[in-house]
Each structure stands twice: as C-alpha cells, then as structure tokens.
C-alpha cells in the first residue's frame, strides 16, 4: 500500500479516522435473507484537491440459515482497513486466510502466510501514528469472490501527498468465515516520469524485437 511508501520514507502521523459500516440482515420464516443494501456517503478528493461526496453501497452480510451468517466481501475488506486505521492488527488476523498471499508492488517479493503479513502490518503501525488514515474513495460490491478498492491517505482529515492507490482482494469462505486469500496493492509513485516512461517501454520493446534472445532474461 501507499503506507509502505511512507514507511520507507520515514514519515509518521497522529489521530484516528475510520469509516465503519453497519452489517445486519432481516429474517423471514426459518431462513434469513440479506437486508436490502443501504447507501452511505464516503469522502472523495478530486484531482484539484476539493472534497466531494460519492454514494457507495453499504456492506452487507449473507445469511444461509439461523446459525450461519457470513460477512460480505466488501464488509471484510472495510473491516480490514478499519483495523489498520485503528492500529488494531489483532482484529484483522482472522480476516486473512492462513495461507494468504499479500503482494505489494513496492516490495521485491510478496508476503506469504498470515504470520508474515501480520508481522509487516505490526511494523507499519508501530512506525506511524493514528493521524494517518486510509480513506476509501470507492469499493466494488457486485463480485462474489473479489473486491477492488480505490483509496487515498489523509493526515488529520487533509489529503496526504502521493497517497493515491488501488487494491485488489480475492476472498473465499473457509470454515464458515469469509477471508482474504490474496491481495495486491498498486501505489501512486512519488516520481512520475510521464512521457519518459513511454519512451523507455518503446526502447525495450524495440530491443526485444531486434534481439529475441533477450526475452530469456525477463
């Protein structure tokens, strides 16, 4: 996540901000059906830095019977961000599968397994204060097995520089609980090469066309 960029650049922060959502269901007869999704407001910062509001679907739960209620994908992901914002790493432990793979493109290799992932997040929360918060700009709710998130960071309610990002999560129901089995974070770069990046890609593809054997080194 973008917080990794902050971690690597020794930035710190101080005061909590977390948007929570209410999860409930309504029962009919001997079985339960999910209550119609409610809409809630999430703060968004546009390209010129002005705050706007956008309407997104509130988190829901899926009920299979009276004793078996499983959180929706979006509820699990929101709870994950909430735990990180609150620096409560223990609360996100069982939101992740035991063999979860968490890939942050800032780092050279993915974090593999719940234990390794939790160790990283503990390092992160120990290195920053609660004033630095993730704010969800938009979150997908329709897919039954995955969630996409667009987010940015704020410091005490103000947008933090170079903090925009997007994440993808794959989830499964394991032993009656919906858990994250895979995550990938893409971060806004601090250095933006612009057209120079296109020139670099063009140069590399030309070399590969001229010298196909170079592809073995990729």
Coordinates of C-alpha atoms in Angstrom, one line a residue, residues 13-184:
X13 CA 1.4 10.6 11.8
X14 CA -1.3 11.1 14.9
X15 CA -5.4 10.9 15.4
X16 CA -7.8 8.2 14.3
X17 CA -10.3 8.4 11.5
X18 CA -12.3 5.4 10.4
X19 CA -15.4 5.0 8.5
X20 CA -17.4 2.0 9.7
X21 CA -20.4 0.3 8.3
X22 CA -23.3 -1.5 9.9
X23 CA -23.9 -5.1 8.9
X24 CA -27.3 -6.7 9.5
X25 CA -29.8 -9.0 8.0
X26 CA -33.5 -9.5 8.2
X27 CA -35.1 -12.9 8.8
X28 CA -38.0 -14.4 7.0
X29 CA -39.5 -17.7 8.4
X30 CA -36.9 -20.4 9.2
X31 CA -34.2 -18.9 7.0
X32 CA -32.7 -15.4 6.6
X33 CA -32.3 -13.2 3.7
X34 CA -29.9 -10.2 3.4
X35 CA -31.4 -6.9 4.2
X36 CA -31.6 -4.5 1.1
X37 CA -28.3 -2.7 0.8
X38 CA -28.3 0.9 2.2
X39 CA -26.3 3.7 0.6
X40 CA -23.8 5.7 2.5
X41 CA -21.5 8.7 1.8
X42 CA -17.8 8.4 1.5
X43 CA -15.5 11.4 1.2
X44 CA -13.6 11.8 -2.0
X45 CA -10.8 14.2 -3.0
X46 CA -10.8 15.1 -6.7
X47 CA -7.9 16.0 -8.9
X48 CA -7.8 19.6 -7.7
X49 CA -7.9 18.7 -4.1
X50 CA -11.5 19.6 -3.4
X51 CA -13.6 17.3 -1.3
X52 CA -16.7 15.7 -2.9
X53 CA -19.2 13.1 -1.9
X54 CA -19.8 9.9 -3.7
X55 CA -22.5 7.3 -2.9
X56 CA -21.4 3.7 -2.5
X57 CA -23.2 0.5 -1.3
X58 CA -23.0 -0.2 2.4
X59 CA -21.6 -3.5 3.5
X60 CA -24.0 -6.5 3.9
X61 CA -24.0 -10.0 5.2
X62 CA -25.1 -13.2 3.6
X63 CA -27.2 -15.5 5.7
X64 CA -27.5 -19.2 4.9
X65 CA -29.5 -20.2 8.0
X66 CA -30.2 -19.1 11.6
X67 CA -26.7 -20.2 12.8
X68 CA -24.6 -19.4 9.7
X69 CA -24.0 -15.8 8.9
X70 CA -21.1 -14.9 6.6
X71 CA -19.8 -11.3 6.1
X72 CA -19.9 -9.9 2.6
X73 CA -16.7 -9.4 0.6
X74 CA -17.0 -5.6 1.0
X75 CA -17.6 -5.9 4.7
X76 CA -14.4 -8.0 5.2
X77 CA -12.3 -5.5 3.2
X78 CA -13.7 -2.5 5.1
X79 CA -13.1 -4.2 8.4
X80 CA -9.5 -4.8 7.2
X81 CA -8.9 -1.1 6.5
X82 CA -10.6 -0.2 9.8
X83 CA -8.3 -2.4 11.8
X84 CA -5.2 -0.9 10.1
X85 CA -6.6 2.6 10.7
X86 CA -7.1 1.8 14.4
X87 CA -3.7 0.2 14.6
X88 CA -5.5 -2.9 15.9
X89 CA -3.6 -5.6 13.9
X90 CA -5.1 -8.4 16.1
X91 CA -8.6 -7.5 14.8
X92 CA -7.5 -8.3 11.2
X93 CA -5.8 -11.6 11.9
X94 CA -8.8 -13.8 11.1
X95 CA -9.8 -11.6 8.1
X96 CA -6.9 -13.2 6.3
X97 CA -6.6 -16.9 5.4
X98 CA -3.8 -18.9 6.9
X99 CA -2.1 -19.2 3.5
X100 CA -2.9 -15.7 2.3
X101 CA -0.5 -14.1 -0.2
X102 CA -0.2 -10.3 0.0
X103 CA 1.6 -8.6 -2.9
X104 CA 2.7 -5.0 -2.5
X105 CA 4.4 -3.8 -5.7
X106 CA 6.7 -1.5 -3.6
X107 CA 8.4 -4.6 -2.2
X108 CA 10.6 -7.0 -4.2
X109 CA 8.6 -10.1 -3.1
X110 CA 5.1 -10.9 -1.7
X111 CA 4.3 -11.5 1.9
X112 CA 3.3 -15.2 2.2
X113 CA 1.2 -16.5 5.0
X114 CA -0.9 -14.9 7.7
X115 CA 2.0 -14.7 10.2
X116 CA 4.4 -12.9 7.8
X117 CA 1.6 -10.5 6.7
X118 CA 0.7 -9.6 10.3
X119 CA 4.4 -9.0 11.2
X120 CA 4.6 -6.5 8.4
X121 CA 1.5 -4.6 9.5
X122 CA 2.7 -4.5 13.1
X123 CA 5.9 -2.9 11.8
X124 CA 3.8 -0.4 9.9
X125 CA 1.5 0.5 12.8
X126 CA 4.5 0.8 15.1
X127 CA 6.1 3.2 12.7
X128 CA 3.2 5.6 12.2
X129 CA 0.5 7.3 14.3
X130 CA -3.3 7.2 14.0
X131 CA -3.4 10.6 12.4
X132 CA -2.6 9.0 9.1
X133 CA -5.7 7.2 7.8
X134 CA -6.8 5.3 4.8
X135 CA -10.0 6.8 3.2
X136 CA -11.9 4.6 0.8
X137 CA -12.9 6.5 -2.4
X138 CA -14.8 3.6 -4.0
X139 CA -15.2 -0.1 -3.5
X140 CA -16.8 -2.8 -5.7
X141 CA -19.6 -4.8 -4.2
X142 CA -21.0 -7.0 -7.0
X143 CA -18.4 -9.7 -7.4
X144 CA -18.9 -12.8 -5.3
X145 CA -15.2 -13.7 -4.9
X146 CA -13.2 -10.4 -5.2
X147 CA -13.2 -6.8 -4.3
X148 CA -11.5 -3.7 -5.9
X149 CA -10.7 -0.6 -3.8
X150 CA -9.7 2.9 -4.7
X151 CA -8.3 4.8 -1.7
X152 CA -6.0 7.6 -0.6
X153 CA -4.4 8.7 2.7
X154 CA -5.3 11.6 4.8
X155 CA -3.4 13.3 7.6
X156 CA -5.9 14.6 10.2
X157 CA -8.5 15.0 7.5
X158 CA -6.3 16.5 4.9
X159 CA -5.1 14.7 1.7
X160 CA -1.6 13.4 2.1
X161 CA 0.8 13.9 -0.9
X162 CA 1.5 10.9 -3.2
X163 CA -1.0 8.8 -1.4
X164 CA -3.5 7.6 -4.0
X165 CA -3.7 3.8 -4.6
X166 CA -5.8 0.9 -5.6
X167 CA -6.0 -2.6 -4.3
X168 CA -7.5 -5.9 -5.3
X169 CA -8.6 -8.7 -3.0
X170 CA -9.7 -12.3 -3.6
X171 CA -11.8 -13.9 -0.9
X172 CA -13.1 -17.3 0.0
X173 CA -15.4 -18.8 2.7
X174 CA -13.2 -21.0 4.8
X175 CA -14.6 -22.9 7.8
X176 CA -17.7 -20.7 7.8
X177 CA -15.7 -17.4 7.6
X178 CA -15.1 -15.2 4.6
X179 CA -11.3 -14.5 4.4
X180 CA -8.9 -12.7 2.2
X181 CA -6.8 -15.3 0.3
X182 CA -4.9 -12.9 -2.0
X183 CA -4.2 -9.1 -2.0
X184 CA -2.3 -6.8 -4.4

